[in-house]
Tab-separated table of C-alpha atoms in Angstrom:
chain	number	residue	atom	x	y	z
A	3	MET	CA	-14.152	-30.986	28.912
A	4	PHE	CA	-15.971	-28.418	31.039
A	5	ARG	CA	-14.507	-26.646	34.056
A	6	SER	CA	-17.443	-27.839	36.171
A	7	VAL	CA	-16.562	-31.526	35.688
A	8	ASP	CA	-15.332	-33.248	38.849
A	9	MET	CA	-11.635	-33.953	38.599
A	10	SER	CA	-9.064	-35.851	40.637
A	11	TYR	CA	-5.427	-34.967	41.003
A	12	LEU	CA	-3.196	-37.762	39.719
A	13	GLN	CA	0.551	-38.046	39.456
A	14	VAL	CA	1.847	-40.476	36.836
A	15	LEU	CA	5.432	-41.677	36.584
A	16	LEU	CA	6.432	-42.742	33.087
A	17	PRO	CA	9.599	-43.827	31.341
A	18	SER	CA	10.936	-40.992	29.187
A	19	ALA	CA	10.691	-43.225	26.099
A	20	VAL	CA	6.868	-43.301	26.222
A	21	ALA	CA	6.193	-39.941	27.878
A	22	GLU	CA	5.450	-38.110	24.630
A	23	GLU	CA	3.236	-40.928	23.358
A	24	PHE	CA	1.246	-40.919	26.600
A	25	ALA	CA	0.810	-37.133	26.584
A	26	ASP	CA	-0.300	-37.236	22.950
A	27	GLN	CA	-2.965	-39.886	23.594
A	28	MET	CA	-4.319	-38.158	26.692
A	29	ALA	CA	-4.525	-34.825	24.915
A	30	ARG	CA	-6.460	-36.378	22.022
A	31	GLN	CA	-8.989	-37.946	24.409
A	32	ASP	CA	-9.613	-34.600	26.111
A	33	ILE	CA	-9.905	-36.186	29.551
A	34	MET	CA	-6.868	-34.796	31.295
A	35	GLN	CA	-5.525	-31.378	32.244
A	36	PHE	CA	-1.778	-31.144	32.677
A	37	THR	CA	-0.065	-29.217	35.463
A	38	ASP	CA	3.329	-27.630	34.886
A	39	LEU	CA	5.731	-29.026	37.478
A	40	ASN	CA	8.598	-26.877	36.185
A	41	GLU	CA	7.014	-23.457	36.567
A	42	ASP	CA	10.052	-22.213	38.508
A	43	PHE	CA	12.389	-23.017	35.620
A	44	GLN	CA	13.628	-20.299	33.279
A	45	PRO	CA	12.674	-20.699	29.586
A	46	PHE	CA	16.231	-21.638	28.592
A	47	GLN	CA	16.161	-24.436	31.200
A	48	ARG	CA	13.099	-26.137	29.760
A	49	LYS	CA	13.607	-29.060	27.445
A	50	TYR	CA	10.960	-28.153	24.859
A	51	THR	CA	11.498	-24.380	24.713
A	52	SER	CA	12.982	-24.510	21.222
A	53	ASP	CA	10.053	-26.614	19.990
A	54	ILE	CA	7.560	-24.174	21.481
A	55	ILE	CA	9.257	-21.269	19.706
A	56	LYS	CA	9.087	-23.167	16.416
A	57	ILE	CA	5.388	-23.937	16.973
A	58	GLN	CA	4.644	-20.280	17.681
A	59	GLU	CA	6.317	-19.254	14.427
A	60	ILE	CA	4.372	-21.938	12.536
A	61	GLU	CA	1.146	-20.714	14.132
A	62	ARG	CA	1.919	-17.149	13.053
A	63	GLN	CA	2.451	-18.240	9.457
A	64	VAL	CA	-0.781	-20.237	9.426
A	65	LYS	CA	-2.706	-17.255	10.782
A	66	ILE	CA	-1.332	-14.981	8.044
A	67	MET	CA	-2.251	-17.536	5.372
A	68	GLU	CA	-5.781	-17.740	6.794
A	69	GLU	CA	-6.046	-13.958	6.533
A	70	LEU	CA	-4.862	-14.128	2.908
A	71	LEU	CA	-7.480	-16.762	2.097
A	72	ASP	CA	-10.188	-14.625	3.683
A	73	THR	CA	-8.966	-11.546	1.776
A	74	TYR	CA	-9.220	-13.374	-1.553
A	75	GLU	CA	-12.493	-15.061	-0.496
A	76	ILE	CA	-11.117	-18.606	-0.705
A	77	PHE	CA	-13.152	-21.106	1.301
A	78	ARG	CA	-11.285	-22.823	4.106
A	79	ASP	CA	-12.327	-25.415	6.687
A	80	THR	CA	-9.789	-25.105	9.491
A	81	GLU	CA	-11.949	-25.830	12.531
A	82	VAL	CA	-10.514	-28.794	14.461
A	83	VAL	CA	-12.808	-30.670	16.882
A	84	GLY	CA	-12.109	-33.472	19.319
A	85	GLN	CA	-13.215	-36.195	16.923
A	86	ASP	CA	-10.697	-34.993	14.360
A	87	LEU	CA	-7.890	-35.427	16.880
A	88	GLN	CA	-9.039	-38.922	17.773
A	89	ASP	CA	-9.264	-39.981	14.138
A	90	GLU	CA	-5.799	-38.620	13.351
A	91	LYS	CA	-3.200	-41.172	14.421
A	92	ARG	CA	0.169	-40.217	15.791
A	93	PRO	CA	2.733	-40.505	12.983
A	94	GLY	CA	5.670	-42.860	13.293
A	95	ASP	CA	8.201	-40.032	12.914
A	96	ALA	CA	6.569	-37.962	15.670
A	97	SER	CA	9.932	-36.763	16.922
A	98	GLN	CA	10.463	-34.960	13.596
A	99	ILE	CA	6.877	-33.811	13.095
A	100	ILE	CA	7.542	-30.180	14.055
A	101	ASP	CA	10.377	-29.860	11.561
A	102	ALA	CA	8.389	-31.644	8.833
A	103	ILE	CA	5.229	-29.578	9.273
A	104	GLY	CA	7.271	-26.423	9.774
A	105	LYS	CA	9.000	-26.970	6.427
A	106	ASP	CA	5.728	-27.623	4.562
A	107	ILE	CA	3.990	-24.638	6.111
A	108	GLY	CA	7.039	-22.420	5.668
A	109	ASP	CA	7.291	-23.247	1.962
A	110	ALA	CA	3.567	-22.672	1.425
A	111	TYR	CA	3.682	-19.419	3.409
A	112	LYS	CA	6.640	-18.049	1.480
A	113	LYS	CA	5.082	-18.958	-1.864
A	114	LEU	CA	1.677	-17.452	-1.091
A	115	LYS	CA	3.172	-14.316	0.433
A	116	GLU	CA	5.412	-13.662	-2.573
A	117	GLN	CA	2.639	-14.321	-5.096
A	118	ALA	CA	0.169	-12.152	-3.162
A	119	ASN	CA	2.677	-9.279	-3.101
A	120	VAL	CA	3.283	-9.639	-6.839
A	121	GLU	CA	-0.457	-9.744	-7.537
A	122	GLN	CA	-1.075	-6.628	-5.453
A	123	GLU	CA	1.772	-4.750	-7.129
A	124	LEU	CA	0.493	-5.699	-10.590
A	125	LYS	CA	-3.008	-4.641	-9.573
A	126	LYS	CA	-1.652	-1.295	-8.379
A	127	GLN	CA	0.238	-0.689	-11.631
A	128	LEU	CA	-2.824	-1.699	-13.665
A	129	SER	CA	-4.914	0.779	-11.683
A	130	GLN	CA	-2.337	3.518	-12.294
A	131	GLN	CA	-2.438	2.961	-16.045
A	132	GLU	CA	-6.246	3.014	-16.030
A	133	ASP	CA	-6.156	6.275	-14.074
A	134	SER	CA	-3.692	7.746	-16.575
A	135	ILE	CA	-5.961	6.797	-19.484
A	136	ARG	CA	-8.930	8.297	-17.708
A	137	VAL	CA	-7.137	11.596	-17.072
A	138	LEU	CA	-5.687	11.836	-20.588
A	139	GLN	CA	-9.121	11.246	-22.091
A	140	GLN	CA	-10.711	13.950	-19.918
A	141	ILE	CA	-7.937	16.545	-20.097
A	142	ASP	CA	-9.747	18.499	-22.845
A	143	GLN	CA	-12.719	19.000	-20.531
A	144	PHE	CA	-10.407	20.359	-17.842
A	145	LEU	CA	-8.669	22.732	-20.233
A	146	GLN	CA	-11.943	24.518	-20.966
A	147	ALA	CA	-11.216	26.480	-17.783
A	148	GLU	CA	-7.599	27.177	-18.816
A	149	ASN	CA	-8.175	30.759	-20.010
A	150	GLU	CA	-10.118	31.629	-16.880
A	151	ALA	CA	-7.415	30.161	-14.623
A	152	GLN	CA	-4.606	31.854	-16.561
A	153	ALA	CA	-6.236	35.274	-16.349
A	154	MET	CA	-6.953	34.887	-12.650
A	155	LEU	CA	-3.442	33.745	-11.761
A	156	ARG	CA	-1.733	36.460	-13.778
A	157	GLN	CA	-3.961	39.095	-12.198
A	158	GLN	CA	-3.026	37.810	-8.739
A	159	ARG	CA	0.660	37.860	-9.649
A	160	ASP	CA	0.480	41.433	-10.985
A	161	GLN	CA	-1.245	42.579	-7.824
A	162	GLN	CA	1.359	40.924	-5.628
A	163	MET	CA	4.222	42.431	-7.624
A	164	ALA	CA	2.615	45.868	-7.381
A	165	VAL	CA	2.291	45.549	-3.613
A	166	GLN	CA	5.897	44.380	-3.257
A	167	SER	CA	7.171	47.152	-5.515
A	168	GLY	CA	5.332	49.783	-3.473
A	169	ALA	CA	6.712	48.379	-0.248
A	170	ARG	CA	10.282	48.508	-1.576
A	171	SER	CA	9.825	52.089	-2.745
A	172	ASP	CA	8.585	53.205	0.676
A	173	ASN	CA	11.498	51.590	2.499
A	174	ARG	CA	14.250	52.800	0.129
A	175	SER	CA	16.498	55.656	1.275
A	176	PRO	CA	17.580	58.349	-1.240
A	177	SER	CA	21.193	57.213	-1.160
A	178	SER	CA	20.506	53.481	-1.325
A	179	VAL	CA	21.326	51.478	-4.440
A	180	PRO	CA	19.015	48.485	-5.116
A	181	LEU	CA	20.810	45.188	-5.392
A	182	LEU	CA	19.120	42.711	-7.748
A	183	GLU	CA	19.779	39.013	-7.517
A	184	VAL	CA	21.090	37.599	-10.779
A	185	THR	CA	19.274	34.283	-11.359
A	186	GLY	CA	20.495	33.456	-14.873
A	187	ARG	CA	20.844	34.730	-18.434
A	188	ASP	CA	18.331	35.020	-21.230
A	189	GLU	CA	18.748	33.864	-24.851
A	190	GLN	CA	20.762	37.015	-25.744
A	191	GLY	CA	23.114	36.502	-22.791
A	192	ALA	CA	21.764	39.361	-20.683
A	193	ASN	CA	21.386	38.970	-16.943
A	194	MET	CA	18.006	37.838	-15.613
A	195	TYR	CA	16.969	39.124	-12.203
A	196	ALA	CA	14.696	37.794	-9.479
A	197	ASP	CA	11.698	39.762	-10.733
A	198	GLN	CA	12.138	38.255	-14.212
A	199	ARG	CA	11.952	34.594	-13.312
A	200	ASP	CA	10.079	32.089	-15.385
A	201	VAL	CA	6.435	32.491	-14.481
A	202	GLY	CA	4.942	30.679	-17.432
A	203	PHE	CA	1.435	29.293	-17.130
A	204	LYS	CA	1.571	25.557	-16.320
A	205	TYR	CA	-0.631	22.765	-15.070
A	206	PHE	CA	-0.618	19.073	-14.227
A	207	ALA	CA	-3.431	16.534	-13.917
A	208	GLY	CA	-3.883	13.370	-11.881
A	209	VAL	CA	-6.266	11.440	-9.659
A	210	VAL	CA	-7.069	11.760	-5.962
A	211	THR	CA	-9.227	9.593	-3.722
A	212	ILE	CA	-12.490	10.946	-2.369
A	213	GLY	CA	-11.103	10.779	1.159
A	214	GLN	CA	-8.069	12.865	0.179
A	215	ARG	CA	-9.944	15.495	-1.804
A	216	VAL	CA	-10.649	18.018	0.962
A	217	SER	CA	-7.207	17.829	2.554
A	218	PHE	CA	-5.490	17.864	-0.859
A	219	GLU	CA	-7.389	20.968	-1.972
A	220	ARG	CA	-6.506	22.694	1.291
A	221	GLN	CA	-2.816	21.771	1.058
A	222	ILE	CA	-2.664	22.993	-2.543
A	223	PHE	CA	-4.024	26.357	-1.399
A	224	LEU	CA	-1.587	26.581	1.532
A	225	THR	CA	1.433	25.487	-0.500
A	226	SER	CA	0.758	27.952	-3.299
A	227	ARG	CA	-0.550	30.662	-0.924
A	228	GLY	CA	-3.642	30.898	-3.061
A	229	ASN	CA	-1.697	31.296	-6.322
A	230	SER	CA	-3.224	28.247	-7.964
A	231	PHE	CA	-6.488	27.084	-9.453
A	232	ILE	CA	-7.656	23.499	-8.903
A	233	GLN	CA	-10.538	21.796	-10.651
A	234	PHE	CA	-12.072	18.355	-10.028
A	235	ASP	CA	-14.166	16.139	-12.267
A	236	GLU	CA	-17.711	16.819	-11.049
A	237	THR	CA	-19.533	14.627	-13.569
A	238	GLY	CA	-20.440	12.144	-10.808
A	239	ASP	CA	-20.038	9.057	-13.013
A	240	ASN	CA	-16.962	7.721	-11.196
A	241	ASP	CA	-16.977	3.957	-10.831
A	242	ASP	CA	-14.458	3.955	-7.996
A	243	ASP	CA	-13.368	6.244	-5.188
A	244	LYS	CA	-10.941	8.278	-7.319
A	245	ILE	CA	-11.538	11.713	-8.811
A	246	PRO	CA	-9.515	13.254	-11.673
A	247	PHE	CA	-8.195	16.767	-11.051
A	248	VAL	CA	-6.095	19.478	-12.683
A	249	VAL	CA	-4.033	22.183	-10.958
A	250	PHE	CA	-3.178	25.422	-12.782
A	251	PHE	CA	-0.280	27.560	-11.520
A	252	LEU	CA	2.518	29.931	-12.568
A	253	GLY	CA	6.238	29.150	-12.543
A	254	ASP	CA	8.601	26.218	-12.104
A	255	GLN	CA	9.267	26.911	-8.440
A	256	LEU	CA	5.607	26.441	-7.557
A	257	LYS	CA	5.519	23.363	-9.757
A	258	ARG	CA	8.291	21.720	-7.745
A	259	SER	CA	6.538	22.507	-4.466
A	260	LEU	CA	3.209	21.112	-5.653
A	261	LYS	CA	4.806	17.960	-7.044
A	262	ARG	CA	6.550	17.338	-3.723
A	263	LEU	CA	3.177	17.707	-2.033
A	264	CYS	CA	1.637	15.114	-4.361
A	265	GLN	CA	4.524	12.755	-3.722
A	266	PHE	CA	4.138	13.182	0.038
A	267	MET	CA	0.377	12.500	-0.127
A	268	ASN	CA	0.898	9.563	-2.525
A	269	ILE	CA	-1.192	11.222	-5.235
A	270	GLN	CA	-0.579	10.135	-8.813
A	271	ILE	CA	0.260	12.768	-11.457
A	272	CYS	CA	-0.737	11.497	-14.895
A	273	TYR	CA	0.013	14.426	-17.205
A	274	GLU	CA	2.048	17.648	-17.138
A	275	SER	CA	1.631	20.621	-19.451
A	276	ASP	CA	5.341	20.800	-20.299
A	277	ASP	CA	5.667	17.116	-21.137
A	278	GLN	CA	7.801	16.617	-24.257
A	279	ARG	CA	5.450	14.004	-25.681
A	280	SER	CA	1.961	14.641	-26.981
A	281	ARG	CA	-1.141	13.457	-25.180
A	282	GLU	CA	-1.965	11.096	-28.026
A	283	GLU	CA	1.425	9.416	-27.657
A	284	LEU	CA	1.050	9.161	-23.884
A	285	LEU	CA	-2.459	7.767	-24.256
A	286	GLN	CA	-1.267	5.129	-26.714
A	287	GLU	CA	1.554	4.138	-24.358
A	288	ALA	CA	-0.813	3.947	-21.373
A	289	ASN	CA	-3.231	1.734	-23.325
A	290	SER	CA	-0.394	-0.599	-24.300
A	291	LYS	CA	0.864	-0.850	-20.713
A	292	ARG	CA	-2.649	-1.412	-19.415
A	293	ASN	CA	-3.160	-4.346	-21.776
A	294	ASP	CA	0.185	-5.855	-20.731
A	295	PHE	CA	-0.507	-5.430	-17.009
A	296	TYR	CA	-4.026	-6.812	-17.427
A	297	ARG	CA	-2.743	-9.966	-19.101
A	298	ILE	CA	0.044	-10.504	-16.555
A	299	HIS	CA	-2.198	-9.711	-13.597
A	300	ASN	CA	-4.899	-12.076	-14.839
A	301	ALA	CA	-2.418	-14.959	-15.167
A	302	THR	CA	-0.873	-14.217	-11.759
A	303	SER	CA	-4.275	-13.968	-10.097
A	304	ASN	CA	-5.414	-17.317	-11.534
A	305	GLN	CA	-2.232	-19.058	-10.401
A	306	LEU	CA	-2.540	-17.517	-6.944
A	307	GLU	CA	-6.126	-18.712	-6.645
A	308	ARG	CA	-5.107	-22.284	-7.519
A	309	ASP	CA	-2.279	-22.257	-4.988
A	310	MET	CA	-4.563	-20.858	-2.291
A	311	LYS	CA	-7.139	-23.570	-2.885
A	312	ASP	CA	-4.408	-26.213	-2.523
A	313	VAL	CA	-3.269	-24.646	0.745
A	314	SER	CA	-6.832	-24.396	2.070
A	315	GLN	CA	-7.228	-28.159	1.648
A	316	GLN	CA	-4.088	-28.871	3.666
A	317	MET	CA	-4.644	-26.410	6.523
A	318	LYS	CA	-6.896	-28.660	8.571
A	319	ARG	CA	-4.391	-31.523	8.339
A	320	TRP	CA	-1.588	-29.195	9.470
């Protein structure tokens, strides 16, 4: 019905027993516009407020399911026209229709939502295992720059220690006694001081998205104050938007800071230089997990597709 159609104002008095039936028939014919005679009432004073709230929740669930179907590219025909409303007869249990439809839609919504979450989590874990395999297979290429990175980092450290030592010597008075912080003991039981901390050469490798690369490289530099060496896979044969990388650095303290940075930026670390297990063992484990996740994800995805197709066929009726 168009807004330009001539209309007449009509007031109809009906017994309460047939009021809902009359409103349903008029709405299906699309020949009448209803005016709210209780607009001054508060929501809690209206008779059908609870039903309206239920309908809004049902509508929200249907909308989310439609978005899920579109995400997984499942065809759906949910457009309702006037002829569809005229062909659909009012059910005999119309007074319970909201509860009945709400239960069906609620069950379908809960099932699809849970299965979609499981499928996405399995897909994420499968992707992580594939990234781990990719990094472990390419780690030898990264380590070709290990000697260069180690020499550069140690040279930087020696220069910094020389500068700090000179600064302490200039500021020391003749009668002052230097106090060294005891940080632990070595294998012979002797005290270890702050200047003798573990500064062993270390590295870890992982994957970073193309969009994160620039900011990640900058944050690595800022966190380590330039005392690190980062290298990315520049082969250009990446099938997705992820790039393998390796970060070389000195010391456990810097390692903890860089790992916290990766955790904050949600960047996956696939291999660490001080890992107790060999790369071959880690690669074998990653391959085994990938095969398991692939099989489980494939079965979950197929079941989810079948359930979504069943839901898509019922949406128009709902």
